[in-house]
Amino acid sequence: MISLKKIYNYSFILLSLFPIMSLKLSGISIAIWCLLSLTTFVKEKTIIKVTKNDLISIVILSLLYIFYIGNYLFTLDVILIKKLETCLSFLVLPLFIILNKSNISKNTLNYSLVGFFMANTILALISWFKIFQTGFFKMLNDNNYYQPVFRNIFSDTTNIHLPYLGLFYVFSIFIGIYSIQREYRKYTIAIRSIIFLICILLFISMLFFTARMALLSFIIVFIYWAFKSFQNKRLFASLFISLVLLTSIIVLLTPMKERIFEAIHTKFELPSEKLNDQSEHVNFRYGILYCSINVIKNNWLIGVGKNNVQRKLDECYDGFTYNNYDDFKQTQYNSHNQYIDLWIAYGILGMVPLTISFFFGFSINNNLLYNIFLLLIFLALLTENIFDRQLGVIFFTFFNSLFFITKTK
C-alpha cells in the first residue's frame, strides 16, 4: 500500500500540470493538495521540525499576500477580495511547502519540472496539430496585424494569455537544456534528441505566436546560461554569435518579423485622435508608462493602495483622445510592469521590500536552473503584471517554493 507521504509527493506532479488545466481545475487540485499537506503535516508530526527560520521564510515569501491582507483590513474595499482570491497561492504554497519540507522527497522538484515540461509540450503539439489541420501556408499568407491567425490559434487552444505562455515555453526550454546538461551520460541519444526537438518546437511556437518579450528573455537567459556553463570564452563567444545569427534568420522567416518591425517603427507619442484609423501605430505601452509615471509622481512614497491603482490610471487615460476598438475606454490597461504596479500601490517603501521578497531565494539556493527561473521572472515583471493573474501566481509560487526548500532542507 502506498504511504501517505508518497501520495503527497506525487500530488506535486499533478500541480505541475497546471498549464493544461482550467483555472477551476487548478483551484481544485490546489485545494486537494492543501488537504494532503495538512494531513501529512499532522500525521508525520512535522511541527517538531519547524524552525524559527522556516517561519521567517514563510513570511518573506508570502509578503505580497500579507500586504494585500493589510490593505483590505485598512480599506475594506471589495476590489481587494478578488485580489486575495487570485493571489491565494502566494500564501498557501510557501506555507505548506516549507512546513512540510522534511516530508518532500529530493526528487519531487525534478518530477515537477518534468511534469511542467510535458504539459507545455502537449499544449504546443495540440496547437500545431490545429495549425496544420487549418493549413499552415494558408495561415502564413493570411497572417497580419489585424488578423494574427497564429496568435489566435495558440491563444484559443491553450486558453493562456500569450505573454504567460511565452514565459512558460522559455522556462520549459531551459528545463530541457538543463536536463540534458546534467544527465548527459545517463540519457541515450534518442532521449537527448527527443528533448532537443521539443525545445526547438517550443522555440518555434514562441516565434509564431510572436511573444517578443519571451524571445528577448530567451536570448538574455541563454547568454547567462552559456556564460555560467562554459569556461572557454571562445566557445562562449561562438555560441553567442551563432545564437544571434540563427535567431535573426528564424525571425525573418516567421510572423515575429512584423511584431519586431512594429516595435521599431512605433513612435514615442501619446495615443491621440490622429491615429484613430492607424491602430497599428498607436504606442499603447508609452501611453501606459506616461500615466504610470504621473500617478507615481504624486504618490511616490506610500502609494495609493492596490485597490486604487487601476482607478488612478483610468483617470489619466481619460485624457487620451484616441478612439477605436482597442482604445483606453474599451479595454482596461494595467501598468504592464509589476514593479511600477507595486510602486503605485504601496510607494517606494512597499515596492522595495516586496521586490526583495520575490528574489529572496537567490541568496539561499545558487542552483543554475533556479537562477534562470528567477532571471526569467525578473524580466517578465518588467513588461507584465504577472501576479495579477492566478496562472502567473501559481507558476511563480510553486517553483519558487520548491527550489527554495531544496537548499534549506
mmCIF file of C-alpha atoms in Angstrom:
data_model
loop_
_atom_site.group_PDB
_atom_site.id
_atom_site.type_symbol
_atom_site.label_atom_id
_atom_site.label_comp_id
_atom_site.label_asym_id
_atom_site.label_seq_id
_atom_site.Cartn_x
_atom_site.Cartn_y
_atom_site.Cartn_z
ATOM 1 C CA MET A 1 0.000 0.000 0.000
ATOM 2 C CA ILE A 2 1.329 3.437 -0.944
ATOM 3 C CA SER A 3 2.133 5.582 2.084
ATOM 4 C CA LEU A 4 0.567 8.990 2.652
ATOM 5 C CA LYS A 5 3.969 10.636 2.232
ATOM 6 C CA LYS A 6 4.399 9.118 -1.236
ATOM 7 C CA ILE A 7 0.909 10.192 -2.272
ATOM 8 C CA TYR A 8 1.739 13.670 -1.031
ATOM 9 C CA ASN A 9 4.906 13.802 -3.133
ATOM 10 C CA TYR A 10 3.049 12.505 -6.201
ATOM 11 C CA SER A 11 0.496 15.286 -5.752
ATOM 12 C CA PHE A 12 3.189 17.813 -6.693
ATOM 13 C CA ILE A 13 3.311 16.279 -10.163
ATOM 14 C CA LEU A 14 -0.418 16.932 -10.511
ATOM 15 C CA LEU A 15 0.127 20.585 -9.553
ATOM 16 C CA SER A 16 2.948 20.913 -12.109
ATOM 17 C CA LEU A 17 0.454 20.168 -14.894
ATOM 18 C CA PHE A 18 -1.396 23.455 -14.280
ATOM 19 C CA PRO A 19 -0.707 24.820 -17.808
ATOM 20 C CA ILE A 20 -3.079 22.228 -19.286
ATOM 21 C CA MET A 21 -5.728 22.711 -16.587
ATOM 22 C CA SER A 22 -8.519 25.245 -16.453
ATOM 23 C CA LEU A 23 -8.368 27.805 -13.645
ATOM 24 C CA LYS A 24 -11.197 25.980 -11.886
ATOM 25 C CA LEU A 25 -9.419 22.629 -12.126
ATOM 26 C CA SER A 26 -6.164 24.220 -10.941
ATOM 27 C CA GLY A 27 -8.019 25.606 -7.935
ATOM 28 C CA ILE A 28 -9.480 22.174 -7.137
ATOM 29 C CA SER A 29 -6.078 20.475 -7.440
ATOM 30 C CA ILE A 30 -4.508 23.083 -5.124
ATOM 31 C CA ALA A 31 -7.329 22.557 -2.602
ATOM 32 C CA ILE A 32 -6.741 18.771 -2.667
ATOM 33 C CA TRP A 33 -3.004 19.339 -2.336
ATOM 34 C CA CYS A 34 -3.545 21.663 0.646
ATOM 35 C CA LEU A 35 -5.647 18.972 2.349
ATOM 36 C CA LEU A 36 -2.907 16.397 1.722
ATOM 37 C CA SER A 37 -0.299 18.864 3.013
ATOM 38 C CA LEU A 38 -2.211 19.450 6.225
ATOM 39 C CA THR A 39 -2.894 15.725 6.738
ATOM 40 C CA THR A 40 0.757 14.839 6.154
ATOM 41 C CA PHE A 41 1.911 17.629 8.464
ATOM 42 C CA VAL A 42 -0.276 16.317 11.296
ATOM 43 C CA LYS A 43 0.308 12.579 10.771
ATOM 44 C CA GLU A 44 4.091 12.877 10.435
ATOM 45 C CA LYS A 45 4.240 15.205 13.484
ATOM 46 C CA THR A 46 6.248 17.626 11.375
ATOM 47 C CA ILE A 47 5.605 20.513 13.747
ATOM 48 C CA ILE A 48 8.569 19.468 15.906
ATOM 49 C CA LYS A 49 10.866 20.025 12.893
ATOM 50 C CA VAL A 50 9.656 23.547 12.102
ATOM 51 C CA THR A 51 12.275 26.166 12.963
ATOM 52 C CA LYS A 52 12.208 29.897 13.541
ATOM 53 C CA ASN A 53 13.967 30.379 10.180
ATOM 54 C CA ASP A 54 11.177 28.427 8.483
ATOM 55 C CA LEU A 55 8.576 30.818 9.886
ATOM 56 C CA ILE A 56 10.630 33.828 8.812
ATOM 57 C CA SER A 57 10.967 32.352 5.318
ATOM 58 C CA ILE A 58 7.198 31.825 5.079
ATOM 59 C CA VAL A 59 6.587 35.467 5.984
ATOM 60 C CA ILE A 60 9.129 36.714 3.430
ATOM 61 C CA LEU A 61 7.885 34.514 0.572
ATOM 62 C CA SER A 62 4.254 35.416 1.381
ATOM 63 C CA LEU A 63 4.903 39.137 1.867
ATOM 64 C CA LEU A 64 2.827 40.274 -1.111
ATOM 65 C CA TYR A 65 -0.228 38.460 0.241
ATOM 66 C CA ILE A 66 0.367 39.950 3.685
ATOM 67 C CA PHE A 67 0.407 43.419 2.093
ATOM 68 C CA TYR A 68 -2.904 42.666 0.350
ATOM 69 C CA ILE A 69 -4.490 41.462 3.596
ATOM 70 C CA GLY A 70 -3.330 44.609 5.401
ATOM 71 C CA ASN A 71 -4.587 46.754 2.526
ATOM 72 C CA TYR A 72 -8.020 45.095 2.739
ATOM 73 C CA LEU A 73 -8.296 45.361 6.520
ATOM 74 C CA PHE A 74 -7.380 49.046 6.315
ATOM 75 C CA THR A 75 -9.813 49.947 3.490
ATOM 76 C CA LEU A 76 -12.424 47.114 3.454
ATOM 77 C CA ASP A 77 -12.568 47.675 -0.322
ATOM 78 C CA VAL A 78 -14.347 44.772 -2.065
ATOM 79 C CA ILE A 79 -11.971 45.114 -5.041
ATOM 80 C CA LEU A 80 -9.290 43.513 -2.884
ATOM 81 C CA ILE A 81 -11.395 40.403 -2.185
ATOM 82 C CA LYS A 82 -10.885 39.299 -5.785
ATOM 83 C CA LYS A 83 -7.172 40.073 -5.464
ATOM 84 C CA LEU A 84 -6.925 37.974 -2.299
ATOM 85 C CA GLU A 85 -8.583 35.091 -4.126
ATOM 86 C CA THR A 86 -6.325 35.398 -7.183
ATOM 87 C CA CYS A 87 -3.133 35.534 -5.127
ATOM 88 C CA LEU A 88 -4.024 32.902 -2.509
ATOM 89 C CA SER A 89 -1.176 30.691 -3.773
ATOM 90 C CA PHE A 90 1.239 33.350 -2.528
ATOM 91 C CA LEU A 91 0.246 32.225 0.965
ATOM 92 C CA VAL A 92 -0.672 28.539 0.812
ATOM 93 C CA LEU A 93 2.140 27.222 -1.408
ATOM 94 C CA PRO A 94 5.103 28.674 0.549
ATOM 95 C CA LEU A 95 3.309 27.916 3.822
ATOM 96 C CA PHE A 96 2.679 24.197 3.273
ATOM 97 C CA ILE A 97 5.818 23.513 1.233
ATOM 98 C CA ILE A 98 8.131 24.995 3.864
ATOM 99 C CA LEU A 99 6.252 23.446 6.785
ATOM 100 C CA ASN A 100 6.374 20.043 5.067
ATOM 101 C CA LYS A 101 9.882 20.299 3.631
ATOM 102 C CA SER A 102 11.064 17.295 5.681
ATOM 103 C CA ASN A 103 8.315 15.215 4.039
ATOM 104 C CA ILE A 104 9.123 16.291 0.486
ATOM 105 C CA SER A 105 11.426 13.986 -1.453
ATOM 106 C CA LYS A 106 14.538 15.401 -3.118
ATOM 107 C CA ASN A 107 13.191 14.088 -6.447
ATOM 108 C CA THR A 108 9.853 15.916 -6.169
ATOM 109 C CA LEU A 109 11.247 19.094 -7.734
ATOM 110 C CA ASN A 110 12.695 17.117 -10.652
ATOM 111 C CA TYR A 111 9.424 15.281 -11.260
ATOM 112 C CA SER A 112 7.526 18.571 -11.091
ATOM 113 C CA LEU A 113 9.861 20.129 -13.657
ATOM 114 C CA VAL A 114 9.306 17.152 -15.959
ATOM 115 C CA GLY A 115 5.533 17.440 -15.489
ATOM 116 C CA PHE A 116 5.618 21.148 -16.362
ATOM 117 C CA PHE A 117 7.843 20.445 -19.389
ATOM 118 C CA MET A 118 5.453 17.763 -20.652
ATOM 119 C CA ALA A 119 2.369 19.922 -20.065
ATOM 120 C CA ASN A 120 3.780 22.694 -22.261
ATOM 121 C CA THR A 121 4.864 20.148 -24.866
ATOM 122 C CA ILE A 122 1.285 18.869 -25.054
ATOM 123 C CA LEU A 123 -0.034 22.419 -25.490
ATOM 124 C CA ALA A 124 2.410 23.078 -28.318
ATOM 125 C CA LEU A 125 1.649 19.790 -30.095
ATOM 126 C CA ILE A 126 -2.123 20.352 -29.944
ATOM 127 C CA SER A 127 -1.683 23.913 -31.252
ATOM 128 C CA TRP A 128 0.466 22.778 -34.185
ATOM 129 C CA PHE A 129 -1.969 19.975 -34.965
ATOM 130 C CA LYS A 130 -4.690 22.604 -35.349
ATOM 131 C CA ILE A 131 -2.391 24.792 -37.439
ATOM 132 C CA PHE A 132 -1.654 22.015 -39.936
ATOM 133 C CA GLN A 133 -5.293 20.964 -39.853
ATOM 134 C CA THR A 134 -6.257 24.511 -40.872
ATOM 135 C CA GLY A 135 -3.443 24.807 -43.408
ATOM 136 C CA PHE A 136 -0.027 26.144 -42.460
ATOM 137 C CA PHE A 137 0.738 28.024 -45.700
ATOM 138 C CA LYS A 138 -2.779 29.434 -45.877
ATOM 139 C CA MET A 139 -2.384 30.794 -42.342
ATOM 140 C CA LEU A 140 1.052 32.150 -43.194
ATOM 141 C CA ASN A 141 -0.457 34.022 -46.121
ATOM 142 C CA ASP A 142 -3.442 35.325 -44.094
ATOM 143 C CA ASN A 143 -1.470 36.428 -41.038
ATOM 144 C CA ASN A 144 -1.239 40.199 -40.446
ATOM 145 C CA TYR A 145 -1.635 42.820 -37.681
ATOM 146 C CA TYR A 146 -5.434 42.822 -37.791
ATOM 147 C CA GLN A 147 -5.693 39.079 -38.356
ATOM 148 C CA PRO A 148 -2.947 37.387 -36.270
ATOM 149 C CA VAL A 149 -4.123 33.862 -37.058
ATOM 150 C CA PHE A 150 -1.189 32.089 -35.408
ATOM 151 C CA ARG A 151 -1.588 34.083 -32.199
ATOM 152 C CA ASN A 152 -5.293 33.313 -32.221
ATOM 153 C CA ILE A 153 -4.714 29.572 -32.617
ATOM 154 C CA PHE A 154 -2.274 29.409 -29.707
ATOM 155 C CA SER A 155 -4.417 31.685 -27.544
ATOM 156 C CA ASP A 156 -7.683 29.811 -28.217
ATOM 157 C CA THR A 157 -6.106 26.359 -27.907
ATOM 158 C CA THR A 158 -4.169 26.939 -24.681
ATOM 159 C CA ASN A 159 -6.531 29.482 -23.045
ATOM 160 C CA ILE A 160 -3.392 31.166 -21.720
ATOM 161 C CA HIS A 161 -2.526 34.855 -22.087
ATOM 162 C CA LEU A 162 0.281 34.730 -24.667
ATOM 163 C CA PRO A 163 2.967 36.619 -22.670
ATOM 164 C CA TYR A 164 2.481 33.978 -19.951
ATOM 165 C CA LEU A 165 2.607 31.164 -22.498
ATOM 166 C CA GLY A 166 5.864 32.602 -23.836
ATOM 167 C CA LEU A 167 7.272 32.670 -20.301
ATOM 168 C CA PHE A 168 6.222 29.035 -19.748
ATOM 169 C CA TYR A 169 7.788 27.948 -23.027
ATOM 170 C CA VAL A 170 11.096 29.694 -22.362
ATOM 171 C CA PHE A 171 11.384 28.120 -18.910
ATOM 172 C CA SER A 172 10.472 24.722 -20.392
ATOM 173 C CA ILE A 173 13.239 25.106 -22.982
ATOM 174 C CA PHE A 174 15.784 25.669 -20.230
ATOM 175 C CA ILE A 175 14.396 22.743 -18.248
ATOM 176 C CA GLY A 176 15.183 20.642 -21.328
ATOM 177 C CA ILE A 177 18.642 22.175 -21.815
ATOM 178 C CA TYR A 178 19.465 21.797 -18.115
ATOM 179 C CA SER A 179 18.315 18.172 -18.001
ATOM 180 C CA ILE A 180 20.488 17.260 -20.988
ATOM 181 C CA GLN A 181 23.407 19.119 -19.425
ATOM 182 C CA ARG A 182 23.047 17.408 -16.032
ATOM 183 C CA GLU A 183 22.121 13.922 -17.208
ATOM 184 C CA TYR A 184 24.074 13.767 -20.462
ATOM 185 C CA ARG A 185 25.706 10.419 -19.736
ATOM 186 C CA LYS A 186 22.530 8.835 -18.347
ATOM 187 C CA TYR A 187 20.361 9.815 -21.307
ATOM 188 C CA THR A 188 20.525 7.798 -24.508
ATOM 189 C CA ILE A 189 20.994 9.571 -27.845
ATOM 190 C CA ALA A 190 17.294 9.013 -28.538
ATOM 191 C CA ILE A 191 16.184 10.707 -25.306
ATOM 192 C CA ARG A 192 18.562 13.632 -25.805
ATOM 193 C CA SER A 193 17.299 14.029 -29.379
ATOM 194 C CA ILE A 194 13.643 13.989 -28.309
ATOM 195 C CA ILE A 195 14.235 16.621 -25.599
ATOM 196 C CA PHE A 196 16.187 18.777 -28.053
ATOM 197 C CA LEU A 197 13.439 18.540 -30.687
ATOM 198 C CA ILE A 198 10.805 19.500 -28.099
ATOM 199 C CA CYS A 199 12.886 22.553 -27.187
ATOM 200 C CA ILE A 200 13.033 23.508 -30.887
ATOM 201 C CA LEU A 201 9.259 23.044 -31.152
ATOM 202 C CA LEU A 202 8.655 25.322 -28.161
ATOM 203 C CA PHE A 203 11.045 27.951 -29.513
ATOM 204 C CA ILE A 204 9.434 27.972 -32.973
ATOM 205 C CA SER A 205 5.973 28.104 -31.367
ATOM 206 C CA MET A 206 7.046 31.163 -29.430
ATOM 207 C CA LEU A 207 8.151 32.859 -32.643
ATOM 208 C CA PHE A 208 4.892 32.088 -34.408
ATOM 209 C CA PHE A 209 2.679 33.491 -31.668
ATOM 210 C CA THR A 210 5.111 36.436 -31.629
ATOM 211 C CA ALA A 211 5.967 36.727 -27.940
ATOM 212 C CA ARG A 212 8.564 39.489 -28.220
ATOM 213 C CA MET A 213 9.483 39.686 -24.546
ATOM 214 C CA ALA A 214 9.770 35.908 -24.374
ATOM 215 C CA LEU A 215 12.232 35.986 -27.285
ATOM 216 C CA LEU A 216 14.292 38.734 -25.654
ATOM 217 C CA SER A 217 14.218 36.853 -22.342
ATOM 218 C CA PHE A 218 15.350 33.683 -24.085
ATOM 219 C CA ILE A 219 18.345 35.465 -25.615
ATOM 220 C CA ILE A 220 19.353 37.103 -22.310
ATOM 221 C CA VAL A 221 18.953 33.895 -20.316
ATOM 222 C CA PHE A 222 20.738 31.810 -22.958
ATOM 223 C CA ILE A 223 23.723 34.154 -22.714
ATOM 224 C CA TYR A 224 23.626 33.822 -18.921
ATOM 225 C CA TRP A 225 23.396 30.021 -19.134
ATOM 226 C CA ALA A 226 26.290 29.799 -21.620
ATOM 227 C CA PHE A 227 28.445 32.147 -19.525
ATOM 228 C CA LYS A 228 27.823 30.028 -16.419
ATOM 229 C CA SER A 229 28.240 26.689 -18.197
ATOM 230 C CA PHE A 230 31.339 27.194 -20.328
ATOM 231 C CA GLN A 231 34.710 28.319 -19.041
ATOM 232 C CA ASN A 232 36.121 28.595 -22.560
ATOM 233 C CA LYS A 233 35.393 32.190 -23.564
ATOM 234 C CA ARG A 234 35.930 31.473 -27.250
ATOM 235 C CA LEU A 235 33.289 28.787 -27.105
ATOM 236 C CA PHE A 236 31.005 31.211 -25.270
ATOM 237 C CA ALA A 237 31.570 33.899 -27.919
ATOM 238 C CA SER A 238 30.912 31.385 -30.712
ATOM 239 C CA LEU A 239 27.649 30.292 -29.083
ATOM 240 C CA PHE A 240 26.570 33.910 -28.653
ATOM 241 C CA ILE A 241 27.262 34.831 -32.281
ATOM 242 C CA SER A 242 25.588 31.634 -33.525
ATOM 243 C CA LEU A 243 22.509 32.332 -31.390
ATOM 244 C CA VAL A 244 22.155 35.895 -32.693
ATOM 245 C CA LEU A 245 22.578 34.845 -36.339
ATOM 246 C CA LEU A 246 20.249 31.844 -36.084
ATOM 247 C CA THR A 247 17.586 33.817 -34.220
ATOM 248 C CA SER A 248 17.772 36.662 -36.741
ATOM 249 C CA ILE A 249 17.286 34.262 -39.661
ATOM 250 C CA ILE A 250 14.374 32.470 -37.981
ATOM 251 C CA VAL A 251 12.700 35.754 -37.006
ATOM 252 C CA LEU A 252 12.814 36.953 -40.628
ATOM 253 C CA LEU A 253 11.036 33.760 -41.725
ATOM 254 C CA THR A 254 8.236 33.873 -39.141
ATOM 255 C CA PRO A 255 5.385 36.249 -38.142
ATOM 256 C CA MET A 256 7.692 37.571 -35.400
ATOM 257 C CA LYS A 257 9.188 39.789 -38.124
ATOM 258 C CA GLU A 258 6.085 42.009 -38.279
ATOM 259 C CA ARG A 259 5.970 42.388 -34.489
ATOM 260 C CA ILE A 260 9.642 43.391 -34.350
ATOM 261 C CA PHE A 261 9.227 45.934 -37.157
ATOM 262 C CA GLU A 262 6.080 47.237 -35.482
ATOM 263 C CA ALA A 263 8.015 47.888 -32.259
ATOM 264 C CA ILE A 264 10.853 49.588 -34.152
ATOM 265 C CA HIS A 265 8.633 51.924 -36.176
ATOM 266 C CA THR A 266 6.164 52.855 -33.429
ATOM 267 C CA LYS A 267 6.754 56.450 -32.365
ATOM 268 C CA PHE A 268 7.028 57.669 -28.802
ATOM 269 C CA GLU A 269 3.850 59.749 -28.806
ATOM 270 C CA LEU A 270 0.704 59.634 -26.735
ATOM 271 C CA PRO A 271 -2.425 57.993 -28.221
ATOM 272 C CA SER A 272 -4.414 60.715 -29.990
ATOM 273 C CA GLU A 273 -7.305 61.131 -32.415
ATOM 274 C CA LYS A 274 -4.963 61.481 -35.384
ATOM 275 C CA LEU A 275 -4.232 57.758 -35.003
ATOM 276 C CA ASN A 276 -7.883 56.679 -34.919
ATOM 277 C CA ASP A 277 -7.521 54.891 -38.261
ATOM 278 C CA GLN A 278 -3.969 53.657 -37.620
ATOM 279 C CA SER A 279 -4.287 51.353 -34.657
ATOM 280 C CA GLU A 280 -1.080 49.540 -35.579
ATOM 281 C CA HIS A 281 0.904 52.763 -34.976
ATOM 282 C CA VAL A 282 -0.508 53.528 -31.528
ATOM 283 C CA ASN A 283 2.143 53.215 -28.825
ATOM 284 C CA PHE A 284 -0.003 51.796 -26.035
ATOM 285 C CA ARG A 285 2.988 50.990 -23.843
ATOM 286 C CA TYR A 286 4.179 54.605 -23.987
ATOM 287 C CA GLY A 287 0.732 55.864 -23.008
ATOM 288 C CA ILE A 288 0.601 53.404 -20.096
ATOM 289 C CA LEU A 289 4.092 54.378 -18.934
ATOM 290 C CA TYR A 290 3.230 58.078 -19.174
ATOM 291 C CA CYS A 291 0.188 57.672 -16.918
ATOM 292 C CA SER A 292 2.010 55.341 -14.523
ATOM 293 C CA ILE A 293 4.790 57.879 -14.005
ATOM 294 C CA ASN A 294 2.243 60.666 -13.485
ATOM 295 C CA VAL A 295 0.491 58.675 -10.760
ATOM 296 C CA ILE A 296 3.819 57.821 -9.110
ATOM 297 C CA LYS A 297 4.895 61.487 -9.056
ATOM 298 C CA ASN A 298 2.065 62.362 -6.712
ATOM 299 C CA ASN A 299 2.231 59.214 -4.582
ATOM 300 C CA TRP A 300 5.841 58.037 -4.792
ATOM 301 C CA LEU A 301 6.446 57.431 -1.077
ATOM 302 C CA ILE A 302 3.465 55.448 0.292
ATOM 303 C CA GLY A 303 1.350 54.837 -2.829
ATOM 304 C CA VAL A 304 -2.418 54.838 -3.313
ATOM 305 C CA GLY A 305 -3.247 51.257 -2.266
ATOM 306 C CA LYS A 306 -3.736 48.317 -4.595
ATOM 307 C CA ASN A 307 -7.484 48.945 -4.653
ATOM 308 C CA ASN A 308 -6.955 52.391 -6.249
ATOM 309 C CA VAL A 309 -4.248 51.606 -8.824
ATOM 310 C CA GLN A 310 -6.494 50.962 -11.839
ATOM 311 C CA ARG A 311 -8.801 53.876 -10.979
ATOM 312 C CA LYS A 312 -5.870 56.304 -10.902
ATOM 313 C CA LEU A 313 -4.567 55.010 -14.231
ATOM 314 C CA ASP A 314 -8.027 55.234 -15.827
ATOM 315 C CA GLU A 315 -8.330 58.853 -14.719
ATOM 316 C CA CYS A 316 -5.149 59.626 -16.641
ATOM 317 C CA TYR A 317 -6.205 57.536 -19.664
ATOM 318 C CA ASP A 318 -9.336 59.688 -19.962
ATOM 319 C CA GLY A 319 -7.103 62.445 -21.299
ATOM 320 C CA PHE A 320 -6.194 60.434 -24.415
ATOM 321 C CA THR A 321 -8.276 61.331 -27.479
ATOM 322 C CA TYR A 322 -7.526 58.126 -29.399
ATOM 323 C CA ASN A 323 -10.803 56.361 -30.239
ATOM 324 C CA ASN A 324 -11.012 52.845 -31.699
ATOM 325 C CA TYR A 325 -11.927 49.260 -30.800
ATOM 326 C CA ASP A 326 -8.770 48.941 -28.652
ATOM 327 C CA ASP A 327 -8.759 52.384 -27.017
ATOM 328 C CA PHE A 328 -8.381 53.036 -23.302
ATOM 329 C CA LYS A 329 -12.126 53.138 -22.707
ATOM 330 C CA GLN A 330 -12.911 49.837 -24.428
ATOM 331 C CA THR A 331 -10.018 47.991 -22.790
ATOM 332 C CA GLN A 332 -8.751 48.251 -19.223
ATOM 333 C CA TYR A 333 -4.975 48.579 -19.425
ATOM 334 C CA ASN A 334 -2.981 47.887 -16.277
ATOM 335 C CA SER A 335 0.561 49.188 -15.749
ATOM 336 C CA HIS A 336 2.130 46.261 -17.662
ATOM 337 C CA ASN A 337 5.033 46.370 -15.215
ATOM 338 C CA GLN A 338 4.775 44.641 -11.843
ATOM 339 C CA TYR A 339 7.400 46.860 -10.223
ATOM 340 C CA ILE A 340 5.565 50.019 -11.291
ATOM 341 C CA ASP A 341 2.259 48.499 -10.172
ATOM 342 C CA LEU A 342 3.676 47.893 -6.694
ATOM 343 C CA TRP A 343 5.212 51.374 -6.632
ATOM 344 C CA ILE A 344 1.850 52.947 -7.452
ATOM 345 C CA ALA A 345 0.095 50.742 -4.881
ATOM 346 C CA TYR A 346 2.492 50.908 -1.953
ATOM 347 C CA GLY A 347 5.041 53.568 -2.799
ATOM 348 C CA ILE A 348 8.783 53.118 -2.751
ATOM 349 C CA LEU A 349 8.508 51.991 0.897
ATOM 350 C CA GLY A 350 6.424 48.984 -0.165
ATOM 351 C CA MET A 351 7.856 48.256 -3.583
ATOM 352 C CA VAL A 352 11.448 47.712 -2.370
ATOM 353 C CA PRO A 353 10.757 45.056 0.314
ATOM 354 C CA LEU A 354 8.235 43.300 -1.919
ATOM 355 C CA THR A 355 10.720 43.092 -4.791
ATOM 356 C CA ILE A 356 13.376 41.760 -2.423
ATOM 357 C CA SER A 357 10.914 39.118 -1.185
ATOM 358 C CA PHE A 358 10.336 37.840 -4.734
ATOM 359 C CA PHE A 359 14.047 37.129 -5.190
ATOM 360 C CA PHE A 360 14.882 36.200 -1.607
ATOM 361 C CA GLY A 361 15.614 32.621 -2.669
ATOM 362 C CA PHE A 362 18.559 33.765 -4.798
ATOM 363 C CA SER A 363 20.611 34.202 -1.616
ATOM 364 C CA ILE A 364 19.606 30.739 -0.393
ATOM 365 C CA ASN A 365 19.927 28.458 -3.416
ATOM 366 C CA ASN A 366 22.537 29.041 -6.118
ATOM 367 C CA ASN A 367 21.272 26.256 -8.390
ATOM 368 C CA LEU A 368 21.711 27.283 -12.044
ATOM 369 C CA LEU A 369 18.156 26.402 -13.084
ATOM 370 C CA TYR A 370 16.753 28.307 -10.088
ATOM 371 C CA ASN A 371 18.818 31.345 -11.084
ATOM 372 C CA ILE A 372 17.470 31.014 -14.619
ATOM 373 C CA PHE A 373 13.919 30.838 -13.243
ATOM 374 C CA LEU A 374 14.417 33.985 -11.132
ATOM 375 C CA LEU A 375 16.048 35.831 -14.041
ATOM 376 C CA LEU A 376 13.053 34.983 -16.243
ATOM 377 C CA ILE A 377 10.690 36.241 -13.538
ATOM 378 C CA PHE A 378 12.724 39.431 -13.137
ATOM 379 C CA LEU A 379 12.475 40.121 -16.874
ATOM 380 C CA ALA A 380 8.800 39.134 -17.112
ATOM 381 C CA LEU A 381 7.851 41.552 -14.339
ATOM 382 C CA LEU A 382 9.267 44.399 -16.421
ATOM 383 C CA THR A 383 6.568 44.063 -19.080
ATOM 384 C CA GLU A 384 3.664 42.234 -17.430
ATOM 385 C CA ASN A 385 1.770 42.274 -14.152
ATOM 386 C CA ILE A 386 2.445 38.557 -13.724
ATOM 387 C CA PHE A 387 0.910 38.462 -10.249
ATOM 388 C CA ASP A 388 -2.403 39.946 -11.394
ATOM 389 C CA ARG A 389 -3.421 36.588 -12.865
ATOM 390 C CA GLN A 390 -3.843 33.319 -10.987
ATOM 391 C CA LEU A 391 -1.774 31.421 -13.556
ATOM 392 C CA GLY A 392 1.224 33.687 -13.034
ATOM 393 C CA VAL A 393 0.905 33.446 -9.257
ATOM 394 C CA ILE A 394 0.794 29.630 -9.313
ATOM 395 C CA PHE A 395 3.766 29.429 -11.686
ATOM 396 C CA PHE A 396 5.961 31.649 -9.529
ATOM 397 C CA THR A 397 4.995 30.451 -6.060
ATOM 398 C CA PHE A 398 5.019 26.742 -6.951
ATOM 399 C CA PHE A 399 8.517 26.589 -8.423
ATOM 400 C CA ASN A 400 9.966 29.326 -6.220
ATOM 401 C CA SER A 401 8.909 27.466 -3.071
ATOM 402 C CA LEU A 402 10.152 24.092 -4.327
ATOM 403 C CA PHE A 403 13.527 25.458 -5.396
ATOM 404 C CA PHE A 404 13.762 27.313 -2.098
ATOM 405 C CA ILE A 405 13.427 24.214 0.090
ATOM 406 C CA THR A 406 15.889 22.143 -1.944
ATOM 407 C CA LYS A 407 18.672 24.189 -0.371
ATOM 408 C CA THR A 408 17.160 24.834 3.064
ATOM 409 C CA LYS A 409 16.146 21.231 3.798
#
